[in-house]
Short mmCIF file of C-alpha atoms and ligand atoms in Angstrom, two decimals:
data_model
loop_
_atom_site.label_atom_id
_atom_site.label_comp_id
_atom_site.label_asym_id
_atom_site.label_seq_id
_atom_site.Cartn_x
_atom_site.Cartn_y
_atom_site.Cartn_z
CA UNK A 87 -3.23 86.21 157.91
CA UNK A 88 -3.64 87.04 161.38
CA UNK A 89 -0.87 89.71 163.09
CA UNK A 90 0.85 86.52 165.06
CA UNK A 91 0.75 84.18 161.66
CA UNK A 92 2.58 87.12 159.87
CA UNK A 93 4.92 87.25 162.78
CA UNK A 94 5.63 83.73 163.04
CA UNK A 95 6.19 83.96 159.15
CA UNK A 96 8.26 86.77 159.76
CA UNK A 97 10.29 84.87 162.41
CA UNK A 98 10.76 81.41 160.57
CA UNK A 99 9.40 81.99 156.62
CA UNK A 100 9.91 78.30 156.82
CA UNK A 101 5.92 77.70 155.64
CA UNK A 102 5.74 76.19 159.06
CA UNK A 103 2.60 75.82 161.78
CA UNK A 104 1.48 79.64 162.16
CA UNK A 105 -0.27 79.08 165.44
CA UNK A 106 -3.49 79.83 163.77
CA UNK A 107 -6.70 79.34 165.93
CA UNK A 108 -4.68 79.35 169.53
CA UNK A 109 -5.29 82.05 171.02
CA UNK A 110 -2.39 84.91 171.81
CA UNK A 111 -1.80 87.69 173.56
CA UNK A 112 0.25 90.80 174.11
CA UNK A 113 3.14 88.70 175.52
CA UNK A 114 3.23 86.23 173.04
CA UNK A 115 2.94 88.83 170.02
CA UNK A 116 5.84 90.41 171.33
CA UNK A 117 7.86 87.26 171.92
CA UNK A 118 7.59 86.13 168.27
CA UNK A 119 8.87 89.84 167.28
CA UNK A 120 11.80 90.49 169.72
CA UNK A 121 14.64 91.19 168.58
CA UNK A 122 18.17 92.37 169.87
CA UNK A 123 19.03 96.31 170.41
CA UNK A 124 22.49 97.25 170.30
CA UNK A 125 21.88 101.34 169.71
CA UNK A 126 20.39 103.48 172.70
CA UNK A 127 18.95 107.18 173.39
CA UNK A 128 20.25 108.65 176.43
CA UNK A 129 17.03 108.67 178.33
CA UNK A 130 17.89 106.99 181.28
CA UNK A 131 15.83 104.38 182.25
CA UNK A 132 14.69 105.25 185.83
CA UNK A 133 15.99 103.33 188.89
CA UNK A 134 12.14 102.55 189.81
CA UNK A 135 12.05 101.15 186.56
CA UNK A 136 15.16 98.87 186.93
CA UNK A 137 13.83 97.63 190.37
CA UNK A 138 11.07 96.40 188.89
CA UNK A 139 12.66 94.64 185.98
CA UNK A 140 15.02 93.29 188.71
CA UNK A 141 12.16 91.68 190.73
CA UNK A 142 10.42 90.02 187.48
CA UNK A 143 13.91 88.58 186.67
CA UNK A 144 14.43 87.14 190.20
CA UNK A 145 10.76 85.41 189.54
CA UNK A 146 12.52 83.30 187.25
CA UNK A 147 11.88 79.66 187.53
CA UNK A 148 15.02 77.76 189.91
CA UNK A 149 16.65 74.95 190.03
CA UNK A 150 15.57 73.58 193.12
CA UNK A 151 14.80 76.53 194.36
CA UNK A 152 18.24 77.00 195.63
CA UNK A 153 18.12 80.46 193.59
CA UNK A 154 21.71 80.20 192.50
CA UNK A 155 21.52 83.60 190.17
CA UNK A 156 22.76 87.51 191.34
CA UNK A 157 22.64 90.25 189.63
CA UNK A 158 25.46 93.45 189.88
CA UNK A 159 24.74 96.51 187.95
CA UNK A 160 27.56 98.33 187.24
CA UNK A 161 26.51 101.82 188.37
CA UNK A 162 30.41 103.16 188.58
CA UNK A 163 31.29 105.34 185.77
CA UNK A 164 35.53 104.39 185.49
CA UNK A 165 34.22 100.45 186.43
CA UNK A 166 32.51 100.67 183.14
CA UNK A 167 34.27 102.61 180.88
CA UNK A 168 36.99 99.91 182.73
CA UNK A 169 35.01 97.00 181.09
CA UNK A 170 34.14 98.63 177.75
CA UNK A 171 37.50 99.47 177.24
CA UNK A 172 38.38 95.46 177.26
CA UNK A 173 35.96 95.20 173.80
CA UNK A 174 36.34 98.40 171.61
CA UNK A 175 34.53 96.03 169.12
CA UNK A 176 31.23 96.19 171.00
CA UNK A 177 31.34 99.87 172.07
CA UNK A 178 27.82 99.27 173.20
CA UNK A 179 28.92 97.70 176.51
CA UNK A 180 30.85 100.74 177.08
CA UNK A 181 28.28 103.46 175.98
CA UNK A 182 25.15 101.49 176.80
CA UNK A 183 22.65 103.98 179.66
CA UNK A 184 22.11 100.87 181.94
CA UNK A 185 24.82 97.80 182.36
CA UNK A 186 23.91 94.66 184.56
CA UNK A 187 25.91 91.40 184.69
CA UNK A 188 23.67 88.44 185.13
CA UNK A 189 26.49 85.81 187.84
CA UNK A 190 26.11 82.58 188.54
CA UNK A 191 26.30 82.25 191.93
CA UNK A 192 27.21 78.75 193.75
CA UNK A 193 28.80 80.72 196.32
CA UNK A 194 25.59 81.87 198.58
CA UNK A 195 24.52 77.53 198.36
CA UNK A 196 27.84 76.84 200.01
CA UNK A 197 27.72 79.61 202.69
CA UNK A 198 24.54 78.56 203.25
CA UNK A 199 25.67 74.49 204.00
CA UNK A 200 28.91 76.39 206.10
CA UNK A 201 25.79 78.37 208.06
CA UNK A 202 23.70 75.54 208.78
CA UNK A 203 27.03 73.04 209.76
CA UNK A 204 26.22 70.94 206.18
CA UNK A 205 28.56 69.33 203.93
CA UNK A 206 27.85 70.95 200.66
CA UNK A 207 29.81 70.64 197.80
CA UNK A 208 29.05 73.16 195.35
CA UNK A 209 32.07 73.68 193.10
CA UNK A 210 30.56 70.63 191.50
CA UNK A 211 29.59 70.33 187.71
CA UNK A 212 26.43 69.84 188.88
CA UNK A 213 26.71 73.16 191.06
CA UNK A 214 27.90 75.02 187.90
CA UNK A 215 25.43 74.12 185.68
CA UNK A 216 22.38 74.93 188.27
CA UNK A 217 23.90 78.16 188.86
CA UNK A 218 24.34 79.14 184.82
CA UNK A 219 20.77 78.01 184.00
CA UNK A 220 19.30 80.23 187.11
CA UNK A 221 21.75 83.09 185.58
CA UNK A 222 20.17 82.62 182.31
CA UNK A 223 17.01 82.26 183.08
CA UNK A 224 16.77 84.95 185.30
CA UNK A 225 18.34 86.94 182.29
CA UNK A 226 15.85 85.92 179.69
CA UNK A 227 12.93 86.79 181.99
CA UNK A 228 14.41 90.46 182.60
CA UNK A 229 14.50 90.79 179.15
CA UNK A 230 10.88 90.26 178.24
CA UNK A 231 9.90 92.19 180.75
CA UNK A 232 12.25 95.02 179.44
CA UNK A 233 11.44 94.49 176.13
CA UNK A 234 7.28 95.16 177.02
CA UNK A 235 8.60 97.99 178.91
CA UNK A 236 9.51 100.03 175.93
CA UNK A 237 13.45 99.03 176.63
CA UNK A 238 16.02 97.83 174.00
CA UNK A 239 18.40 95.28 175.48
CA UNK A 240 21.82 93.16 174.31
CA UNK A 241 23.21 90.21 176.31
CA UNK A 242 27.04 90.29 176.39
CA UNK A 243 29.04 87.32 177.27
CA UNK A 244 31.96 87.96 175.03
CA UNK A 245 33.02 89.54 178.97
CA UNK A 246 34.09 85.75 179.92
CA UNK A 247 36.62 86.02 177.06
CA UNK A 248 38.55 88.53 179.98
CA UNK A 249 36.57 87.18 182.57
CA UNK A 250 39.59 87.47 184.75
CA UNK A 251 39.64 91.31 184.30
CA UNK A 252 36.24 91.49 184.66
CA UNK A 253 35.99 89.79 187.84
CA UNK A 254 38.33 91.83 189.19
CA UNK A 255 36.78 95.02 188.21
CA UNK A 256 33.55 93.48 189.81
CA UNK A 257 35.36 91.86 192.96
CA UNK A 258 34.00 88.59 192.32
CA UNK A 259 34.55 85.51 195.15
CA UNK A 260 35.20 82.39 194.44
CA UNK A 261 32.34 80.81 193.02
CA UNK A 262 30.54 83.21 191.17
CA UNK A 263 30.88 83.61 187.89
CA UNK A 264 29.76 86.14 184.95
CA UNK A 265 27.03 84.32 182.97
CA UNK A 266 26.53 87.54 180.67
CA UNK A 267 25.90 91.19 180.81
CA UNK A 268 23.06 92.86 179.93
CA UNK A 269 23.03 96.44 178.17
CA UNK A 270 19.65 97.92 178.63
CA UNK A 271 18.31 101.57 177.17
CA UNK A 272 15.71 102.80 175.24
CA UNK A 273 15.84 101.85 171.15
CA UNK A 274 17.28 104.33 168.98
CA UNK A 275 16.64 103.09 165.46
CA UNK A 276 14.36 99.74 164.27
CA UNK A 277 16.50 97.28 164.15
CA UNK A 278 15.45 93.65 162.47
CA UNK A 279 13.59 90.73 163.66
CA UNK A 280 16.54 87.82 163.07
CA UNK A 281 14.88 84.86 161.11
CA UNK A 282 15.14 81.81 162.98
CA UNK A 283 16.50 78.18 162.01
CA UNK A 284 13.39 76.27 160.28
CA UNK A 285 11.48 74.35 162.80
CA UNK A 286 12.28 71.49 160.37
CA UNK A 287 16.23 71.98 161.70
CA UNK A 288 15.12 72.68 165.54
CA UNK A 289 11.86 70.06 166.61
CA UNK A 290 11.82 66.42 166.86
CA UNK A 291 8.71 64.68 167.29
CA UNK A 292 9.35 61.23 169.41
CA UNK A 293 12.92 60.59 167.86
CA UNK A 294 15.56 62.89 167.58
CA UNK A 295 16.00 62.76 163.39
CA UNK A 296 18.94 65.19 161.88
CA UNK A 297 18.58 63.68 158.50
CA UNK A 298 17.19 66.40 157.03
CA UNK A 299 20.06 68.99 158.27
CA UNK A 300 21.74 70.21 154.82
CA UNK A 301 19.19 70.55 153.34
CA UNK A 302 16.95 73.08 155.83
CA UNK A 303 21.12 74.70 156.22
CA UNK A 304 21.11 75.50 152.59
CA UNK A 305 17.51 76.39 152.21
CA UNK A 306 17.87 78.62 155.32
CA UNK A 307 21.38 80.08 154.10
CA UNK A 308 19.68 80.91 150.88
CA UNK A 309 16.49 82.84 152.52
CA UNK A 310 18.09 84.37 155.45
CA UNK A 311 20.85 85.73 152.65
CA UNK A 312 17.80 87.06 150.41
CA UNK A 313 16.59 89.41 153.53
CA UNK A 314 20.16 90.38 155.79
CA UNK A 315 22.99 89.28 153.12
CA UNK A 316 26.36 89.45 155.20
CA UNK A 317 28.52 92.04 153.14
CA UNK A 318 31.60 91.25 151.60
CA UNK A 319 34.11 92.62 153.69
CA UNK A 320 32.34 90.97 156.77
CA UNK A 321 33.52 87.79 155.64
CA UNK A 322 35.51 85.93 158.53
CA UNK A 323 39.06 84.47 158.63
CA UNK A 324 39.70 85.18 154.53
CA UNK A 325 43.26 84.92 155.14
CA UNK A 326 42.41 81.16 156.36
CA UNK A 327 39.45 80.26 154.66
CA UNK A 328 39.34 82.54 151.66
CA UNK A 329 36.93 84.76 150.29
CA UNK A 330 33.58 82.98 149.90
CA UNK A 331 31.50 83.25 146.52
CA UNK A 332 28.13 82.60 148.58
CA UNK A 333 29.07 83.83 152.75
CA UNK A 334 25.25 82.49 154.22
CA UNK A 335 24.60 82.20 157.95
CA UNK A 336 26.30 78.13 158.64
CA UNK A 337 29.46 79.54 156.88
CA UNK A 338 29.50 82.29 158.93
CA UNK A 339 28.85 80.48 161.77
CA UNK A 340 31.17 77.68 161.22
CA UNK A 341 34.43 80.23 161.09
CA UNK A 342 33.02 81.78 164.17
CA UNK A 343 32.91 78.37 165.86
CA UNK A 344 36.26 77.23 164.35
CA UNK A 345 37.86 79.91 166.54
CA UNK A 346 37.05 79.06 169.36
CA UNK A 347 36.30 81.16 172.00
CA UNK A 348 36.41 81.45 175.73
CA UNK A 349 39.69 80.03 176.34
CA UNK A 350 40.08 81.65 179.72
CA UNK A 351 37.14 80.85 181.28
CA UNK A 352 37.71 77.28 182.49
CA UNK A 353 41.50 77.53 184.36
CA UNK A 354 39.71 80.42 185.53
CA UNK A 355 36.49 78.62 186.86
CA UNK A 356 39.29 76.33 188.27
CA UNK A 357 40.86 78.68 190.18
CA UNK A 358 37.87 79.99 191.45
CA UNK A 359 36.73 77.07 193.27
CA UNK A 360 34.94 75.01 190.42
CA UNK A 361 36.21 71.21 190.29
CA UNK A 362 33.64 70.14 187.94
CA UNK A 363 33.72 66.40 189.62
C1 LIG B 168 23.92 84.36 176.02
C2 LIG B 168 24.02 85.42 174.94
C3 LIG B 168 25.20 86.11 174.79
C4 LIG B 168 25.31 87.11 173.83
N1 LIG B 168 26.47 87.82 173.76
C5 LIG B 168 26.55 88.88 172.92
C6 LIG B 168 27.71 89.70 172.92
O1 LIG B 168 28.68 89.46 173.66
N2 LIG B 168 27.73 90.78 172.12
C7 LIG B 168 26.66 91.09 171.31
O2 LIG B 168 26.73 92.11 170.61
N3 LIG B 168 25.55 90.32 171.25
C8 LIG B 168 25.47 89.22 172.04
N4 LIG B 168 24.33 88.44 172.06
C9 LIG B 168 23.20 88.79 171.17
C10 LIG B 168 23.06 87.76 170.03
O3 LIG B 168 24.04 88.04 169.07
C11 LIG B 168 21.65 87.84 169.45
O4 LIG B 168 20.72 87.43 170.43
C12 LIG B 168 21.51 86.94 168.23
O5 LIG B 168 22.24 87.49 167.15
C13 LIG B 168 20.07 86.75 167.79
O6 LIG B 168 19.47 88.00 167.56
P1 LIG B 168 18.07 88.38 168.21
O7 LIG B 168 18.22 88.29 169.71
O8 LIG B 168 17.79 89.78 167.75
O9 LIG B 168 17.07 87.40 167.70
C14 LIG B 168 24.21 87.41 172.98
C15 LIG B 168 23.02 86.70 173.14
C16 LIG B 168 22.92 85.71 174.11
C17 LIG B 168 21.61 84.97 174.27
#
């Protein structure tokens, strides 16, 4: 087995195509092996450093090139501790050396039609959308590049669950939006690659096809519980659901997604200029 075969393995275990006899490279080695860092050292990434990783995400692909993603790093010491305070469950947002929030910004579009005398709508669904997938994607790319840069890095979008808080703190307009924030440091600590859904579950080849859901759920429960096993007490929402004999990942993840989150982000999208028509 090659190093990317064992890392696809590693990735999936789902016996599935392990790339063999393409050819790789660093990038795509350390792709297949990412995985999220939520504990830091305190060396400091430098600021030459984060300028860089700042240009590669701006290189992001864009929707229409109307480049509808910003980036804000939250450099202010009180600002932060402002914004970690909001989550004590994550204390990583708080404590984390570096802290960037990746906004979706429809805001510089419509300046932009105001500037040149157009008629541009951008509150728009459509406007929304463009400006989230620019956000993400601009996110995604900063974090490969971080990632090959020696840096350990966490997304964080639980901030829209006080997005109006955080926009505040961050004196956002009308029309811009936190996608996520990004906590960036150096690793302290392994960490685990995070086995993926079986390809079986995620590709489609010429017809989308589901039929074979429950059974790559269970199969996946049952391997992904064999390597990470979710502890007892971690067990969601007992007092609603009650204690589960076997607690694998869709269990877990069906709780999570039966209480729902993000409740304030759309009035406040609405009140921030969004109509969605
Ligand atoms: C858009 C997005 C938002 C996320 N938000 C949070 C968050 O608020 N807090 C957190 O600790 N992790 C967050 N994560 C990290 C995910 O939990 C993590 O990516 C997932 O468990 C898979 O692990 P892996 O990235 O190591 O494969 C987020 C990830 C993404 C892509």
């Amino acid at each position: 087995m090659s190093a990317r075969s064992d890392a696809i393995a590693r990735r999936f275990g789902d016996g599935g195509p392990s790339g063999e006899g393409a050819e790789d490279n660093d990038l795509i080695r350390r792709v297949l092996s990412r995985k999220t860092v939520r504990r830091y050292s305190e060396r400091m990434p430098t600021d030459e450093l984060l300028d860089l990783l700042v240009a590669c995400a701006l290189s992001a692909s864009a929707k229409s090139d109307f480049q509808q993603a910003s980036i804000l790093r939250v450099r202010d010491q009180e600002k932060r501790a402002a914004i970690g305070k909001l989550f004590p469950a994550m204390p990583w947002i708080g404590i984390a050396p570096v802290f960037l929030v990746f906004l979706g910004d429809a805001r510089r579009l419509q300046r932009i039609g105001e500037m040149r005398g157009k008629p541009v709508e951008n509150g728009t669904l459509e406007g929304f959308f463009n400006a989230s997938i620019d956000a993400a994607l601009a996110m995604q790319t900063m974090i490969l590049c971080a990632e090959s840069a020696g840096l350990g890095v966490c997304p964080i979008s639980v901030i829209r669950n006080e997005v109006d808080k955080v926009s505040a703190i961050l004196g956002l307009p009308d029309l811009v939006f936190p996608v996520a924030g990004l906590c960036l440091g150096y690793p302290q600590g392994e960490g685990y690659v995070s086995l993926r859904l079986p390809r079986g579950v995620t590709t489609h080849s010429d017809r989308y096809d589901d039929s074979g859901l429950a059974v790559g759920i269970d199969d996946y429960d049952h391997r992904r519980n064999a390597l990470h096993a979710i502890p007892r007490e971690q067990q969601r929402s007992n007092a609603e659901f009650g204690e589960a004999a076997f607690y694998g990942w869709s269990e877990d993840k069906a709780r999570q997604a039966a209480k729902a989150e993000g409740a304030a982000f759309p009035p406040y999208l609405r009140a921030h200029g969004f109509s969605f028509d």
